[in-house]
Coordinates of N, CA and C and ligand atoms in Angstrom, one line a residue:
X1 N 0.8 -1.2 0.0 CA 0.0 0.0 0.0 C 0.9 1.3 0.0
X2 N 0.5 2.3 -0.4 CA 1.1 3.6 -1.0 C 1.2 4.3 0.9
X3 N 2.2 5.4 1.2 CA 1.9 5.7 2.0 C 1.1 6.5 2.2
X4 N 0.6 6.9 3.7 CA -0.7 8.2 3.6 C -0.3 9.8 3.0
X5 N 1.0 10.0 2.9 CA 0.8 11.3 2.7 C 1.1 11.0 1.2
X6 N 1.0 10.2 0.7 CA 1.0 10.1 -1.1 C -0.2 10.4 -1.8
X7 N -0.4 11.2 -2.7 CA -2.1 10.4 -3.4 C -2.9 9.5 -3.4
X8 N -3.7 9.8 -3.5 CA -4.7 8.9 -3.2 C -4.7 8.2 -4.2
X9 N -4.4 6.4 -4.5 CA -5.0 5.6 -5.6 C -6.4 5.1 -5.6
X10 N -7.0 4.7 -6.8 CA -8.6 4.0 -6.8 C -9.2 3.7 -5.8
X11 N -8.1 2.7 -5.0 CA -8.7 2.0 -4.0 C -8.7 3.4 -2.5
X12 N -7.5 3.4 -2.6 CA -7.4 4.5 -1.6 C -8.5 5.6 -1.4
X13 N -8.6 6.0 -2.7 CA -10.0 7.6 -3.1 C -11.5 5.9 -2.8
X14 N -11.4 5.1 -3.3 CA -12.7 4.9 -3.2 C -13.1 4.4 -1.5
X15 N -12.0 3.6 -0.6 CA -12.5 4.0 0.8 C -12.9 5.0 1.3
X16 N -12.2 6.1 1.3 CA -12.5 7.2 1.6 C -13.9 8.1 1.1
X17 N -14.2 7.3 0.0 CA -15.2 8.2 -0.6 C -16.9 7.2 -0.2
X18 N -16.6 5.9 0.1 CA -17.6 5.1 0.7 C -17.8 5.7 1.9
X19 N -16.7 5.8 2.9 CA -16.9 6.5 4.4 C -17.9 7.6 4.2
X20 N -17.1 8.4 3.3 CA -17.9 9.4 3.2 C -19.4 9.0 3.1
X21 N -19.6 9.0 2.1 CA -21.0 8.3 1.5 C -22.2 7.9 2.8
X22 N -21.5 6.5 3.0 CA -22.3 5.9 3.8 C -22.4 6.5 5.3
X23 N -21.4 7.8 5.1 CA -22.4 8.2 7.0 C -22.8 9.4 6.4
X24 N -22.7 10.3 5.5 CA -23.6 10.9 5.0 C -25.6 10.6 5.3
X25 N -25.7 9.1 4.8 CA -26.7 8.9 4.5 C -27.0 8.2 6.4
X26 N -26.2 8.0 7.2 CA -26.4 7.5 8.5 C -26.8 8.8 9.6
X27 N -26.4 9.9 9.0 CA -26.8 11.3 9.2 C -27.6 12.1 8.8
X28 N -28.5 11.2 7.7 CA -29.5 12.0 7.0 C -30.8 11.8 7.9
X29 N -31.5 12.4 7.7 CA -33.1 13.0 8.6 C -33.7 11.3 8.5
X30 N -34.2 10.7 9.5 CA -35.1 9.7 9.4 C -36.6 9.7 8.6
X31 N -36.9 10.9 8.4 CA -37.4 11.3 7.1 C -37.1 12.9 6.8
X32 N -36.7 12.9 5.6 CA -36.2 14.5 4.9 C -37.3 15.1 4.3
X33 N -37.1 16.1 4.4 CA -38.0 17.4 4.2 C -38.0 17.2 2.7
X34 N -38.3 18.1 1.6 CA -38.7 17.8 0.0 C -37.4 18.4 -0.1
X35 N -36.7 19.6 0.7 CA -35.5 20.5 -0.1 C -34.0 19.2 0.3
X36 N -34.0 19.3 1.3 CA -33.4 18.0 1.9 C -33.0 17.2 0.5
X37 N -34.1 16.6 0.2 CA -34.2 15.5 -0.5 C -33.5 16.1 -2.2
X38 N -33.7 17.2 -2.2 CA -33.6 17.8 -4.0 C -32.0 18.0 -3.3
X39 N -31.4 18.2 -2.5 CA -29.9 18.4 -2.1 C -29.5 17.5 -2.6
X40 N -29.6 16.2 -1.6 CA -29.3 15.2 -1.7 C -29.3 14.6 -3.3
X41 N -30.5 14.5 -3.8 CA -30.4 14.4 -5.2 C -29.3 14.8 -6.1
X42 N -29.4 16.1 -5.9 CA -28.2 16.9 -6.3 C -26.7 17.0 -6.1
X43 N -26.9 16.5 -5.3 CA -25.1 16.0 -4.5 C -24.8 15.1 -5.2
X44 N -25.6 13.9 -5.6 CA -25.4 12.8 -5.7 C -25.1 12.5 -7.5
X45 N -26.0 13.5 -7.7 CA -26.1 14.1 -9.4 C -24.5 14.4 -9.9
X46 N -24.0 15.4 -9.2 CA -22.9 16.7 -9.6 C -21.5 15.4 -8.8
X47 N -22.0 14.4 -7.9 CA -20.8 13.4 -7.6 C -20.4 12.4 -8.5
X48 N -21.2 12.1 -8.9 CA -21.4 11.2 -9.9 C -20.6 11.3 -11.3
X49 N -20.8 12.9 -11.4 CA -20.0 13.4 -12.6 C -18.5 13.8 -12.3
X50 N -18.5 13.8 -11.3 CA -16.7 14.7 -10.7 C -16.2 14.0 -10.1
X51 N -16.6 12.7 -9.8 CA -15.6 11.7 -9.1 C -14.4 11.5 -9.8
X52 N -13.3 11.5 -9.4 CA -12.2 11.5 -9.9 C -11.2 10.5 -10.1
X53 N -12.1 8.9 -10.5 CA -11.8 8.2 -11.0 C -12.8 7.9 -12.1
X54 N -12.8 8.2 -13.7 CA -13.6 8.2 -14.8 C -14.2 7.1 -15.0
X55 N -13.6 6.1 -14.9 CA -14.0 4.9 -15.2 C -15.0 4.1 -14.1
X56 N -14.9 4.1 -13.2 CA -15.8 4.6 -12.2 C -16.8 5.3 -12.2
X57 N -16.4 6.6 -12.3 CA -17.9 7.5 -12.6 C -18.8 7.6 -13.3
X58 N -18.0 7.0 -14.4 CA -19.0 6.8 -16.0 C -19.8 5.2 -15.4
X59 N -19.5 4.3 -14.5 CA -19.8 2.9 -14.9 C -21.1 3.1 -13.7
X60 N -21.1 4.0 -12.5 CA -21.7 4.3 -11.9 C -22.7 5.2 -12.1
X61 N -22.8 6.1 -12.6 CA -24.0 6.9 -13.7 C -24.5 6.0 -14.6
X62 N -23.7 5.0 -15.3 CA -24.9 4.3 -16.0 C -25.8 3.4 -15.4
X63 N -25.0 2.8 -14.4 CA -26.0 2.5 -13.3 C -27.0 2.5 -12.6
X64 N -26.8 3.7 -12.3 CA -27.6 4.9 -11.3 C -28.8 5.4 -12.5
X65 N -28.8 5.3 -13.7 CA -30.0 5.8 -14.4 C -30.7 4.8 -15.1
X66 N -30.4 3.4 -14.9 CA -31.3 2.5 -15.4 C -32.7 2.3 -14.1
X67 N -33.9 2.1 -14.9 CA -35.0 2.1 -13.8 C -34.9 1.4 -12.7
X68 N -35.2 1.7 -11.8 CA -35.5 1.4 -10.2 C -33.9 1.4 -9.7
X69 N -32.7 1.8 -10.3 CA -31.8 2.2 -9.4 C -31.8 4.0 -9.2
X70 N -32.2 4.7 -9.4 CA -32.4 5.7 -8.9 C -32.4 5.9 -7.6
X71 N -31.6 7.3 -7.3 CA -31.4 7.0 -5.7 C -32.4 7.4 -4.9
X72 N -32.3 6.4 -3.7 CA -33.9 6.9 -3.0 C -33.1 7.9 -1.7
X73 N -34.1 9.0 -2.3 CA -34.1 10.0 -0.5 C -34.8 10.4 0.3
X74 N -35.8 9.8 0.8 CA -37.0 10.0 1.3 C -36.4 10.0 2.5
X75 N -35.5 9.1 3.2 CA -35.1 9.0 4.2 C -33.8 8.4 4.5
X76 N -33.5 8.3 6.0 CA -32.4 7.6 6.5 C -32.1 6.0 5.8
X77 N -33.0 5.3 6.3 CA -32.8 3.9 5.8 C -32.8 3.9 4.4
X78 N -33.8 4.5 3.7 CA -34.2 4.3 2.3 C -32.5 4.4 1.4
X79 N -32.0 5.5 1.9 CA -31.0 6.2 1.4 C -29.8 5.3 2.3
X80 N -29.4 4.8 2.9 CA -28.6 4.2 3.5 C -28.6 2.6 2.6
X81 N -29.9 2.2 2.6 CA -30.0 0.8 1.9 C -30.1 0.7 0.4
X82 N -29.7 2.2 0.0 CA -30.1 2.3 -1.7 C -28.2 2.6 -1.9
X83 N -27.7 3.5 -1.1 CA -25.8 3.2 -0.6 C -25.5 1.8 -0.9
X84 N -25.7 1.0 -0.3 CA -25.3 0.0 0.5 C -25.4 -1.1 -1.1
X85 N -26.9 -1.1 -1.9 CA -27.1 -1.5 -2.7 C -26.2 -1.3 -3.9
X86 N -25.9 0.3 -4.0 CA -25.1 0.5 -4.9 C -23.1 0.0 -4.9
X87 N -23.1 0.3 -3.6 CA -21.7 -0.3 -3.2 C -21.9 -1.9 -3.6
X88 N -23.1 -2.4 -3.0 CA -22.8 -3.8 -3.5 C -22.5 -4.1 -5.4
X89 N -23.0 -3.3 -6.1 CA -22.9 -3.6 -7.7 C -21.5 -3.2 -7.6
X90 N -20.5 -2.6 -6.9 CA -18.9 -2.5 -7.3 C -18.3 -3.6 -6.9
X91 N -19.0 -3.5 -5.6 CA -17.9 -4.7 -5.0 C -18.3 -5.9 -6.0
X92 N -19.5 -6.7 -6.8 CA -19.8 -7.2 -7.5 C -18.5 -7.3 -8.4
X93 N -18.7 -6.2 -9.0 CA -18.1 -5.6 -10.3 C -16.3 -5.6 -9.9
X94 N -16.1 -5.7 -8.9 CA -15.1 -6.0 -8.3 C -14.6 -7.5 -7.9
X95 N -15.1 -8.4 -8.3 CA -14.8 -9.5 -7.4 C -15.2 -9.5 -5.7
X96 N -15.7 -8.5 -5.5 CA -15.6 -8.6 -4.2 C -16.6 -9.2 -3.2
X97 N -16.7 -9.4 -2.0 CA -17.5 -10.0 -1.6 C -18.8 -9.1 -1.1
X98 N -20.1 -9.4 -1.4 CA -21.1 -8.6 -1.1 C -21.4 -8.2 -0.1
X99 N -21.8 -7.2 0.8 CA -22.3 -6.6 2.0 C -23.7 -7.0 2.7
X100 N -23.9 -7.1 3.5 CA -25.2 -8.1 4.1 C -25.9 -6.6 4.6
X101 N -27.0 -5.7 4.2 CA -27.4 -5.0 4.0 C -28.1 -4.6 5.3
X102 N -28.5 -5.9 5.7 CA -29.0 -5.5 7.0 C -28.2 -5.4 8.3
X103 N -26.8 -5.2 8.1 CA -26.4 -5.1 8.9 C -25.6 -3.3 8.7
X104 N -25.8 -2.9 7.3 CA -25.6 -1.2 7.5 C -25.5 -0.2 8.3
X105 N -26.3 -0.2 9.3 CA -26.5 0.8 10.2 C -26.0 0.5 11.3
X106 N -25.4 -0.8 11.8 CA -24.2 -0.8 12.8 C -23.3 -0.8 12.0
X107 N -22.8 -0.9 11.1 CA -21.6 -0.9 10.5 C -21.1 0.9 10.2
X108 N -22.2 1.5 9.7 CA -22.1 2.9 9.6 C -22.8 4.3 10.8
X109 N -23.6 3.3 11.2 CA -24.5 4.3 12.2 C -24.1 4.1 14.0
X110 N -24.6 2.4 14.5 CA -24.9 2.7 15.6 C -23.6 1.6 16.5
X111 N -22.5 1.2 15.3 CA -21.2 0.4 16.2 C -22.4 -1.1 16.1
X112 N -21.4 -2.1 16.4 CA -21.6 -3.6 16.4 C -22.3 -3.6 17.4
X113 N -23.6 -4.7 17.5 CA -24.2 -5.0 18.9 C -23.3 -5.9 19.6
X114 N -21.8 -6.1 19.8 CA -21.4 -6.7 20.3 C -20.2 -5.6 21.1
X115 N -20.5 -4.3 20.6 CA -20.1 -3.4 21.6 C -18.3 -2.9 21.5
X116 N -17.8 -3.7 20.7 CA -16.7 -2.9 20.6 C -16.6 -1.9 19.6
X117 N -17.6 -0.9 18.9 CA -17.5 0.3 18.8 C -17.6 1.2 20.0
X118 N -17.9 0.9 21.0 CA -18.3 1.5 22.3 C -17.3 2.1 22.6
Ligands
LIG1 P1 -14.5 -0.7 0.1 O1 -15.3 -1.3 -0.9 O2 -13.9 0.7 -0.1 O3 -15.4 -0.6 1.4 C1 -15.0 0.0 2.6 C2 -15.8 -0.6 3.8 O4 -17.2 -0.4 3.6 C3 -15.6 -2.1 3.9 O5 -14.5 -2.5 4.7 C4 -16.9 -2.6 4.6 O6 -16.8 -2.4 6.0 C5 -17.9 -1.5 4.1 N1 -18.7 -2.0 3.0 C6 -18.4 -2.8 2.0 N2 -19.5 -3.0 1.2 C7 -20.5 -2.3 1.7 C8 -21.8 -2.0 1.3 N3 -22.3 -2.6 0.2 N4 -22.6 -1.2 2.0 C9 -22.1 -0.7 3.2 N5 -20.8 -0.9 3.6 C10 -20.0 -1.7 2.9 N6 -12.8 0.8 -7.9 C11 -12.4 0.2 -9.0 O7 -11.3 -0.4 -9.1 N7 -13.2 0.2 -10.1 C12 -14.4 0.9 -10.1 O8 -15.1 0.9 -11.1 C13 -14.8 1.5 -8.9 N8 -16.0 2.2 -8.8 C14 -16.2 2.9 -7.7 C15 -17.4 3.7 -7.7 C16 -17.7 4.5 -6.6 C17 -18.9 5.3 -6.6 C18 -16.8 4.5 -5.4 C19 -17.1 5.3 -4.3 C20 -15.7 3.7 -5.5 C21 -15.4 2.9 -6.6 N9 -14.3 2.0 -6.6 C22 -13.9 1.4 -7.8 C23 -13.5 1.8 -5.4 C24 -13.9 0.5 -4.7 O9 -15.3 0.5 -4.5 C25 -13.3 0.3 -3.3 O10 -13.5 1.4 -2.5 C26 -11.8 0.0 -3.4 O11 -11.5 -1.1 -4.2 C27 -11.2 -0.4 -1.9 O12 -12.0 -1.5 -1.5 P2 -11.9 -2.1 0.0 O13 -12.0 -3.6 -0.2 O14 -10.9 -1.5 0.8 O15 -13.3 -1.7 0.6

């Protein structure tokens, strides 16, 4: 692995941009107001395009616009488990191993029920 104060590679930008992401949405309103929601929309619009890995950004926009992946923001969960959904099509797309979705919100929100986030 590259050191920390080097640039950030793919892997490197895309941890950091999942963290991001997923407490984003772990800190969103348990239900969002309509402007709330057009932000978020919007964030997620203007991210999509300026992420700064291309190949990536292009493969996740095409993604993100085929029917019923649009992103939901009505709320915390909705928007947390529509994250979680979309991370799973990379890691897919990755070889990687899939995320168990119901487990999201201790993973990003409330620490393991077994207490060593505590
Ligand atoms: P990451 O996938 O970065 O995950 C970090 C942590 O999130 C994991 O340790 C786990 O605790 C948790 N996690 C894993 N899956 C989920 C999930 N589904 N929901 C919630 N939490 C989860 N890399 C490429 O090489 N090619 C690409 O095309 C590509 N596209 C990307 C598109 C986007 C929008 C982003 C943000 C990143 C993309 N990446 C891509 C980077 C890639 O997803 C990984 O971030 C990178 O490979 C590092 O992987 P990692 O194994 O360290 O864990």
């Amino acid at each position: 692995t590259t050191p920390d104060d080097c640039p950030a590679d793919v892997e490197q930008l895309g941890r950091s941009t999942w963290t991001l992401l997923h407490t984003m949405a772990a800190q969103y309103p348990p239900k969002a107001p309509p402007t709330t929601q057009s932000v978020m929309k919007q964030f997620i619009s203007t991210f999509s395009q300026l992420y700064p890995c291309w190949v990536c950004a292009d493969d996740f926009r095409s993604w993100m616009v085929q029917p019923g992946n649009e992103p939901k923001v009505g709320g915390r969960d909705e928007l947390g488990n529509w994250m979680c959904l979309a991370h799973n099509v990379v890691n897919v797309k990755l070889g990687k191993k899939e995320f168990d979705c119901s487990l999201w919100k201790q993973r990003w929100k409330d620490g393991w029920d077994d207490g060593r986030c505590d």
